[in-house]
mmCIF file of C-alpha atoms in Angstrom:
data_model
loop_
_atom_site.group_PDB
_atom_site.id
_atom_site.type_symbol
_atom_site.label_atom_id
_atom_site.label_comp_id
_atom_site.label_asym_id
_atom_site.label_seq_id
_atom_site.Cartn_x
_atom_site.Cartn_y
_atom_site.Cartn_z
ATOM 1 C CA UNK A 937 -75.844 -55.001 -71.233
ATOM 2 C CA UNK A 938 -76.813 -58.215 -72.995
ATOM 3 C CA UNK A 939 -76.851 -60.066 -69.692
ATOM 4 C CA UNK A 940 -80.157 -58.221 -68.763
ATOM 5 C CA UNK A 941 -81.819 -59.362 -71.897
ATOM 6 C CA UNK A 942 -83.369 -62.555 -70.362
ATOM 7 C CA UNK A 943 -84.945 -60.372 -67.693
ATOM 8 C CA UNK A 944 -85.894 -57.301 -69.708
ATOM 9 C CA UNK A 945 -87.252 -59.008 -72.754
ATOM 10 C CA UNK A 946 -90.121 -60.930 -70.978
ATOM 11 C CA UNK A 947 -91.030 -57.848 -69.027
ATOM 12 C CA UNK A 948 -91.253 -55.751 -72.276
ATOM 13 C CA UNK A 949 -93.085 -58.532 -74.009
ATOM 14 C CA UNK A 950 -95.567 -58.707 -71.048
ATOM 15 C CA UNK A 951 -96.242 -55.037 -71.249
ATOM 16 C CA UNK A 952 -96.576 -54.955 -75.043
ATOM 17 C CA UNK A 953 -98.986 -57.893 -74.937
ATOM 18 C CA UNK A 954 -101.469 -56.531 -72.331
ATOM 19 C CA UNK A 955 -101.358 -53.087 -73.766
ATOM 20 C CA UNK A 956 -101.962 -54.303 -77.289
ATOM 21 C CA UNK A 957 -104.903 -56.435 -76.229
ATOM 22 C CA UNK A 958 -106.487 -53.611 -74.366
ATOM 23 C CA UNK A 959 -105.780 -51.012 -76.969
ATOM 24 C CA UNK A 960 -107.179 -53.224 -79.856
ATOM 25 C CA UNK A 961 -110.337 -53.801 -77.709
ATOM 26 C CA UNK A 962 -110.749 -50.024 -77.200
ATOM 27 C CA UNK A 963 -110.137 -49.327 -80.798
ATOM 28 C CA UNK A 964 -112.737 -51.750 -81.891
ATOM 29 C CA UNK A 965 -115.426 -50.825 -79.372
ATOM 30 C CA UNK A 966 -114.911 -47.136 -78.495
ATOM 31 C CA UNK A 967 -112.693 -45.915 -81.337
ATOM 32 C CA UNK A 968 -115.045 -43.329 -82.695
ATOM 33 C CA UNK A 969 -116.791 -41.656 -79.917
ATOM 34 C CA UNK A 970 -115.234 -39.605 -77.068
ATOM 35 C CA UNK A 971 -118.522 -39.687 -75.047
ATOM 36 C CA UNK A 972 -117.655 -42.748 -73.133
ATOM 37 C CA UNK A 973 -114.269 -41.332 -71.956
ATOM 38 C CA UNK A 974 -115.816 -38.034 -70.997
ATOM 39 C CA UNK A 975 -118.434 -39.993 -68.971
ATOM 40 C CA UNK A 976 -115.823 -41.992 -67.278
ATOM 41 C CA UNK A 977 -113.772 -38.910 -66.392
ATOM 42 C CA UNK A 978 -116.887 -37.121 -64.990
ATOM 43 C CA UNK A 979 -117.858 -40.274 -62.937
ATOM 44 C CA UNK A 980 -114.413 -40.498 -61.460
ATOM 45 C CA UNK A 981 -114.353 -36.768 -60.563
ATOM 46 C CA UNK A 982 -117.817 -36.865 -59.110
ATOM 47 C CA UNK A 983 -117.217 -39.986 -57.019
ATOM 48 C CA UNK A 984 -113.910 -38.457 -55.922
ATOM 49 C CA UNK A 985 -115.811 -35.444 -54.705
ATOM 50 C CA UNK A 986 -118.445 -37.448 -52.941
ATOM 51 C CA UNK A 987 -115.967 -39.888 -51.411
ATOM 52 C CA UNK A 988 -113.819 -37.013 -50.076
ATOM 53 C CA UNK A 989 -116.912 -35.410 -48.414
ATOM 54 C CA UNK A 990 -117.994 -38.578 -46.791
ATOM 55 C CA UNK A 991 -114.535 -40.034 -45.911
ATOM 56 C CA UNK A 992 -112.135 -37.109 -45.793
ATOM 57 C CA UNK A 993 -109.671 -39.694 -44.339
ATOM 58 C CA UNK A 994 -107.843 -37.598 -41.696
ATOM 59 C CA UNK A 995 -110.607 -35.608 -39.864
ATOM 60 C CA UNK A 996 -113.526 -36.837 -37.994
ATOM 61 C CA UNK A 997 -117.091 -35.744 -38.815
ATOM 62 C CA UNK A 998 -118.194 -38.537 -41.036
ATOM 63 C CA UNK A 999 -121.360 -40.231 -39.943
ATOM 64 C CA UNK A 1000 -120.307 -43.439 -41.734
ATOM 65 C CA UNK A 1001 -116.928 -43.749 -39.994
ATOM 66 C CA UNK A 1002 -117.900 -42.132 -36.569
ATOM 67 C CA UNK A 1003 -117.751 -45.544 -34.736
ATOM 68 C CA UNK A 1004 -114.427 -46.412 -36.280
ATOM 69 C CA UNK A 1005 -112.899 -43.088 -35.311
ATOM 70 C CA UNK A 1006 -114.212 -43.204 -31.771
ATOM 71 C CA UNK A 1007 -112.671 -46.629 -31.506
ATOM 72 C CA UNK A 1008 -109.320 -45.407 -32.695
ATOM 73 C CA UNK A 1009 -109.482 -42.432 -30.314
ATOM 74 C CA UNK A 1010 -110.161 -44.737 -27.463
ATOM 75 C CA UNK A 1011 -107.203 -46.844 -28.506
ATOM 76 C CA UNK A 1012 -104.970 -43.688 -28.785
ATOM 77 C CA UNK A 1013 -106.043 -42.568 -25.303
ATOM 78 C CA UNK A 1014 -105.462 -46.011 -23.853
ATOM 79 C CA UNK A 1015 -101.923 -45.990 -25.313
ATOM 80 C CA UNK A 1016 -101.264 -42.660 -23.730
ATOM 81 C CA UNK A 1017 -102.569 -43.730 -20.465
ATOM 82 C CA UNK A 1018 -100.340 -46.758 -20.584
ATOM 83 C CA UNK A 1019 -97.305 -44.456 -21.067
ATOM 84 C CA UNK A 1020 -98.241 -42.427 -18.026
ATOM 85 C CA UNK A 1021 -98.896 -45.511 -15.970
ATOM 86 C CA UNK A 1022 -95.539 -46.957 -16.935
ATOM 87 C CA UNK A 1023 -93.534 -44.090 -15.319
ATOM 88 C CA UNK A 1024 -92.028 -45.105 -11.919
ATOM 89 C CA UNK A 1025 -93.152 -42.976 -9.035
ATOM 90 C CA UNK A 1026 -91.919 -42.392 -5.478
ATOM 91 C CA UNK A 1027 -93.742 -44.668 -3.014
ATOM 92 C CA UNK A 1028 -93.893 -41.855 -0.432
ATOM 93 C CA UNK A 1029 -94.755 -38.620 -2.322
ATOM 94 C CA UNK A 1030 -95.809 -39.919 -5.753
ATOM 95 C CA UNK A 1031 -93.330 -37.818 -7.587
ATOM 96 C CA UNK A 1032 -92.049 -39.319 -10.919
ATOM 97 C CA UNK A 1033 -88.473 -40.605 -10.212
ATOM 98 C CA UNK A 1034 -87.497 -42.478 -13.436
ATOM 99 C CA UNK A 1035 -84.637 -44.781 -13.016
ATOM 100 C CA UNK A 1036 -83.182 -43.199 -9.809
ATOM 101 C CA UNK A 1037 -83.335 -45.017 -6.526
ATOM 102 C CA UNK A 1038 -83.718 -41.788 -4.377
ATOM 103 C CA UNK A 1039 -86.592 -39.489 -4.785
ATOM 104 C CA UNK A 1040 -85.263 -35.968 -5.661
ATOM 105 C CA UNK A 1041 -88.286 -34.341 -3.999
ATOM 106 C CA UNK A 1042 -88.562 -36.030 -0.642
ATOM 107 C CA UNK A 1043 -85.355 -38.084 -0.503
ATOM 108 C CA UNK A 1044 -87.011 -41.378 0.202
ATOM 109 C CA UNK A 1045 -85.428 -44.542 -1.120
ATOM 110 C CA UNK A 1046 -87.455 -46.528 -3.590
ATOM 111 C CA UNK B 831 -106.171 -31.990 -44.291
ATOM 112 C CA UNK B 832 -109.903 -31.527 -44.766
ATOM 113 C CA UNK B 833 -112.226 -32.403 -47.642
ATOM 114 C CA UNK B 834 -112.066 -29.026 -49.301
ATOM 115 C CA UNK B 835 -108.249 -28.849 -49.217
ATOM 116 C CA UNK B 836 -108.120 -32.405 -50.580
ATOM 117 C CA UNK B 837 -110.368 -31.498 -53.319
ATOM 118 C CA UNK B 838 -108.477 -28.219 -54.231
ATOM 119 C CA UNK B 839 -105.232 -30.366 -54.389
ATOM 120 C CA UNK B 840 -107.008 -32.837 -56.641
ATOM 121 C CA UNK B 841 -108.321 -30.100 -59.003
ATOM 122 C CA UNK B 842 -104.866 -28.607 -59.262
ATOM 123 C CA UNK B 843 -103.267 -31.816 -60.195
ATOM 124 C CA UNK B 844 -106.064 -32.775 -62.600
ATOM 125 C CA UNK B 845 -105.527 -29.438 -64.298
ATOM 126 C CA UNK B 846 -101.795 -30.109 -64.603
ATOM 127 C CA UNK B 847 -102.590 -33.489 -66.239
ATOM 128 C CA UNK B 848 -105.074 -31.913 -68.552
ATOM 129 C CA UNK B 849 -102.379 -29.484 -69.790
ATOM 130 C CA UNK B 850 -99.580 -31.968 -70.102
ATOM 131 C CA UNK B 851 -101.527 -34.866 -71.541
ATOM 132 C CA UNK B 852 -104.099 -33.128 -73.820
ATOM 133 C CA UNK B 853 -103.519 -29.335 -74.370
ATOM 134 C CA UNK B 854 -99.555 -29.419 -74.928
ATOM 135 C CA UNK B 855 -99.552 -32.479 -77.264
ATOM 136 C CA UNK B 856 -102.585 -31.154 -79.204
ATOM 137 C CA UNK B 857 -100.951 -27.712 -79.620
ATOM 138 C CA UNK B 858 -97.682 -29.395 -80.655
ATOM 139 C CA UNK B 859 -99.257 -31.541 -83.287
ATOM 140 C CA UNK B 860 -101.215 -28.558 -84.620
ATOM 141 C CA UNK B 861 -97.982 -26.517 -84.677
ATOM 142 C CA UNK B 862 -96.125 -29.207 -86.471
ATOM 143 C CA UNK B 863 -98.871 -29.420 -89.080
ATOM 144 C CA UNK B 864 -98.530 -25.762 -89.989
ATOM 145 C CA UNK B 865 -94.721 -25.482 -89.606
ATOM 146 C CA UNK B 866 -92.765 -23.895 -92.390
ATOM 147 C CA UNK B 867 -89.117 -24.738 -92.929
ATOM 148 C CA UNK B 868 -86.983 -22.121 -94.738
ATOM 149 C CA UNK B 869 -90.072 -20.787 -96.399
ATOM 150 C CA UNK B 870 -91.339 -24.178 -97.483
ATOM 151 C CA UNK B 871 -94.443 -25.658 -96.028
ATOM 152 C CA UNK B 872 -93.977 -28.895 -94.001
ATOM 153 C CA UNK B 873 -96.701 -31.497 -94.775
ATOM 154 C CA UNK B 874 -97.512 -33.603 -91.769
ATOM 155 C CA UNK B 875 -97.849 -37.003 -93.594
ATOM 156 C CA UNK B 876 -99.574 -38.651 -90.741
ATOM 157 C CA UNK B 877 -102.694 -40.306 -92.160
ATOM 158 C CA UNK B 878 -104.162 -40.796 -88.687
ATOM 159 C CA UNK B 879 -103.730 -37.271 -87.389
ATOM 160 C CA UNK B 880 -107.359 -37.357 -86.184
ATOM 161 C CA UNK B 881 -106.709 -40.705 -84.607
ATOM 162 C CA UNK B 882 -103.763 -39.415 -82.656
ATOM 163 C CA UNK B 883 -105.745 -36.483 -81.222
ATOM 164 C CA UNK B 884 -108.726 -38.677 -80.465
ATOM 165 C CA UNK B 885 -106.637 -41.201 -78.331
ATOM 166 C CA UNK B 886 -104.588 -38.345 -76.704
ATOM 167 C CA UNK B 887 -107.836 -36.680 -75.692
ATOM 168 C CA UNK B 888 -109.522 -39.909 -74.547
ATOM 169 C CA UNK B 889 -106.749 -41.313 -72.364
ATOM 170 C CA UNK B 890 -105.881 -37.752 -71.225
ATOM 171 C CA UNK B 891 -109.324 -37.342 -69.822
ATOM 172 C CA UNK B 892 -109.182 -40.587 -67.915
ATOM 173 C CA UNK B 893 -105.644 -39.865 -66.663
ATOM 174 C CA UNK B 894 -106.846 -36.455 -65.332
ATOM 175 C CA UNK B 895 -109.866 -37.921 -63.703
ATOM 176 C CA UNK B 896 -107.651 -40.487 -61.957
ATOM 177 C CA UNK B 897 -105.207 -37.777 -61.073
ATOM 178 C CA UNK B 898 -107.992 -35.954 -59.379
ATOM 179 C CA UNK B 899 -109.054 -38.990 -57.437
ATOM 180 C CA UNK B 900 -105.451 -39.902 -56.540
ATOM 181 C CA UNK B 901 -104.340 -36.487 -55.323
ATOM 182 C CA UNK B 902 -107.527 -35.735 -53.472
ATOM 183 C CA UNK B 903 -107.262 -38.883 -51.429
ATOM 184 C CA UNK B 904 -105.471 -38.915 -48.104
ATOM 185 C CA UNK B 905 -101.857 -39.857 -48.063
ATOM 186 C CA UNK B 906 -101.265 -43.647 -47.780
ATOM 187 C CA UNK B 907 -104.810 -44.478 -48.211
ATOM 188 C CA UNK B 908 -105.874 -47.676 -50.180
ATOM 189 C CA UNK B 909 -108.012 -45.682 -52.545
ATOM 190 C CA UNK B 910 -105.122 -43.466 -53.356
ATOM 191 C CA UNK B 911 -102.981 -46.463 -54.064
ATOM 192 C CA UNK B 912 -105.708 -48.065 -56.282
ATOM 193 C CA UNK B 913 -106.212 -44.986 -58.342
ATOM 194 C CA UNK B 914 -102.462 -44.430 -58.644
ATOM 195 C CA UNK B 915 -102.136 -47.904 -60.137
ATOM 196 C CA UNK B 916 -104.985 -47.246 -62.526
ATOM 197 C CA UNK B 917 -103.412 -44.071 -63.515
ATOM 198 C CA UNK B 918 -100.210 -45.771 -64.371
ATOM 199 C CA UNK B 919 -102.025 -48.395 -66.399
ATOM 200 C CA UNK B 920 -103.910 -45.706 -68.416
ATOM 201 C CA UNK B 921 -100.612 -43.889 -68.735
ATOM 202 C CA UNK B 922 -99.158 -46.930 -70.471
ATOM 203 C CA UNK B 923 -102.094 -46.927 -72.868
ATOM 204 C CA UNK B 924 -101.719 -43.231 -73.495
ATOM 205 C CA UNK B 925 -98.027 -43.692 -74.339
ATOM 206 C CA UNK B 926 -98.863 -46.702 -76.496
ATOM 207 C CA UNK B 927 -101.448 -44.683 -78.382
ATOM 208 C CA UNK B 928 -98.692 -42.694 -79.906
ATOM 209 C CA UNK B 929 -97.080 -45.851 -81.260
ATOM 210 C CA UNK B 930 -100.359 -47.499 -82.462
ATOM 211 C CA UNK B 931 -101.617 -44.379 -84.089
ATOM 212 C CA UNK B 932 -98.464 -43.966 -85.952
ATOM 213 C CA UNK B 933 -97.288 -40.762 -84.127
ATOM 214 C CA UNK B 934 -94.093 -42.409 -83.046
ATOM 215 C CA UNK B 935 -92.944 -42.924 -86.646
ATOM 216 C CA UNK B 936 -93.810 -39.725 -88.505
ATOM 217 C CA UNK B 937 -92.687 -38.645 -92.005
ATOM 218 C CA UNK B 938 -92.385 -34.966 -92.619
ATOM 219 C CA UNK B 939 -92.239 -33.891 -96.216
ATOM 220 C CA UNK B 940 -90.815 -30.517 -97.122
ATOM 221 C CA UNK B 941 -92.461 -29.531 -100.359
ATOM 222 C CA UNK B 942 -89.935 -29.585 -103.388
ATOM 223 C CA UNK B 943 -87.042 -30.329 -101.021
ATOM 224 C CA UNK B 944 -87.294 -33.771 -99.428
ATOM 225 C CA UNK B 945 -88.476 -35.455 -96.265
ATOM 226 C CA UNK B 946 -87.361 -36.587 -92.820
ATOM 227 C CA UNK B 947 -88.673 -39.266 -90.394
ATOM 228 C CA UNK B 948 -89.024 -38.893 -86.697
ATOM 229 C CA UNK B 949 -88.840 -42.283 -85.012
ATOM 230 C CA UNK B 950 -89.441 -42.277 -81.226
ATOM 231 C CA UNK B 951 -90.540 -45.987 -81.003
ATOM 232 C CA UNK B 952 -87.375 -46.882 -79.040
ATOM 233 C CA UNK B 953 -87.957 -44.161 -76.598
ATOM 234 C CA UNK B 954 -91.512 -45.284 -75.959
ATOM 235 C CA UNK B 955 -90.269 -48.942 -75.285
ATOM 236 C CA UNK B 956 -87.737 -47.636 -72.817
ATOM 237 C CA UNK B 957 -90.569 -45.742 -71.144
ATOM 238 C CA UNK B 958 -92.547 -49.008 -70.969
ATOM 239 C CA UNK B 959 -89.762 -50.471 -68.829
ATOM 240 C CA UNK B 960 -89.951 -47.529 -66.575
ATOM 241 C CA UNK B 961 -93.774 -47.830 -66.354
ATOM 242 C CA UNK B 962 -93.372 -51.660 -65.457
ATOM 243 C CA UNK B 963 -91.166 -50.741 -62.519
ATOM 244 C CA UNK B 964 -93.688 -47.982 -61.493
ATOM 245 C CA UNK B 965 -96.520 -50.603 -61.677
ATOM 246 C CA UNK B 966 -94.624 -52.901 -59.375
ATOM 247 C CA UNK B 967 -94.074 -50.069 -56.933
ATOM 248 C CA UNK B 968 -97.789 -49.103 -56.947
ATOM 249 C CA UNK B 969 -98.836 -52.707 -56.240
ATOM 250 C CA UNK B 970 -96.375 -52.817 -53.427
ATOM 251 C CA UNK B 971 -97.845 -49.563 -52.156
ATOM 252 C CA UNK B 972 -101.368 -51.057 -52.112
ATOM 253 C CA UNK B 973 -100.166 -54.096 -50.197
ATOM 254 C CA UNK B 974 -98.322 -51.936 -47.773
ATOM 255 C CA UNK B 975 -101.217 -49.652 -47.156
ATOM 256 C CA UNK B 976 -103.561 -52.686 -46.741
ATOM 257 C CA UNK B 977 -101.375 -54.386 -44.283
ATOM 258 C CA UNK B 978 -100.569 -51.285 -42.197
ATOM 259 C CA UNK B 979 -103.976 -49.835 -42.524
ATOM 260 C CA UNK B 980 -104.646 -49.523 -38.783
ATOM 261 C CA UNK B 981 -101.338 -48.151 -37.904
ATOM 262 C CA UNK B 982 -101.632 -45.536 -40.765
ATOM 263 C CA UNK B 983 -105.067 -44.486 -39.456
ATOM 264 C CA UNK B 984 -103.820 -44.196 -35.928
ATOM 265 C CA UNK B 985 -100.851 -41.999 -37.068
ATOM 266 C CA UNK B 986 -103.231 -39.846 -39.079
ATOM 267 C CA UNK B 987 -105.488 -39.391 -35.985
ATOM 268 C CA UNK B 988 -102.488 -38.524 -33.798
ATOM 269 C CA UNK B 989 -101.220 -35.835 -36.275
#
C-alpha cells in the first residue's frame, strides 16, 4: 500500500493542519464556557424552524417565493402543452394518430 | 413534504445525534471511570476528563443543531448541502477532540495490579481520511445542487 502514500499523506496532513488550527483557536477562546456552543445550537435550530416555515421548499404558500413558484408552474404547464401539441393528429377528424399514415377512426390518409 | 413534516424529521435526527454524540460517550466515560475489574477499582488516569466531556458536549451540540437544519431541509436543496458540509466539518473537530483531549490514548490503572493503555489514535486518523472523502462529496453535492437548481425545483413541483 506504499504506492498510495504520496496521495494519502498530503490529504492527512491537510486535515490535521486545519483541524489543529481551528481546535487551538477554539480552545484558547471558548475553552471554558459552553454558553457560546449552546447559543450557536439554539440559533441554528430556530433559524432552521423559521426557514422551514417561510421556505418549505416543495410546497407553495410562501409569500416570499410566490412569484417564483408561479413562474415555475407556468413553465411546467407550458411544457405539458408542448407535449400535447407535438402529437400528430388526423387532418380530417382530429383524432391522435401517432406515427401511422391511416387514421384508425375515419380511415383518412395523412 | 410540508414544513411540519420537515421539522419533525429534523427533530428526530437531531435527537439521534444528541444521543450518539453526547449521551452515549458521556455515559461510556462515566462508566469507565467507575469500572471494577476482578474486584479491583479501575482508575481513569485521564487528567483532562472534564475537558473531554466539555468538547464532546460542545461539538455534539453544534452537530445536533446542524443535523436538525440538514434533515429538516428539502432534499437536494442548497441549504441542505451547505449544512451537511458544515456538519461534516464539525464532525472532524468532534473526532479530533478525542485525540487532543487525550481520550485517544488513555491509561487505565488497576489498583495493586498494573495498568493498560488504550490507543485509538490510528483509528481516528483513518476516520479523518474517510471524512476527507465525505467533505469532497459534500462540496460536489453543493455544486451539483447549485448548477441544477432550476431542474430540481421543477421536479419537486411536478412531484
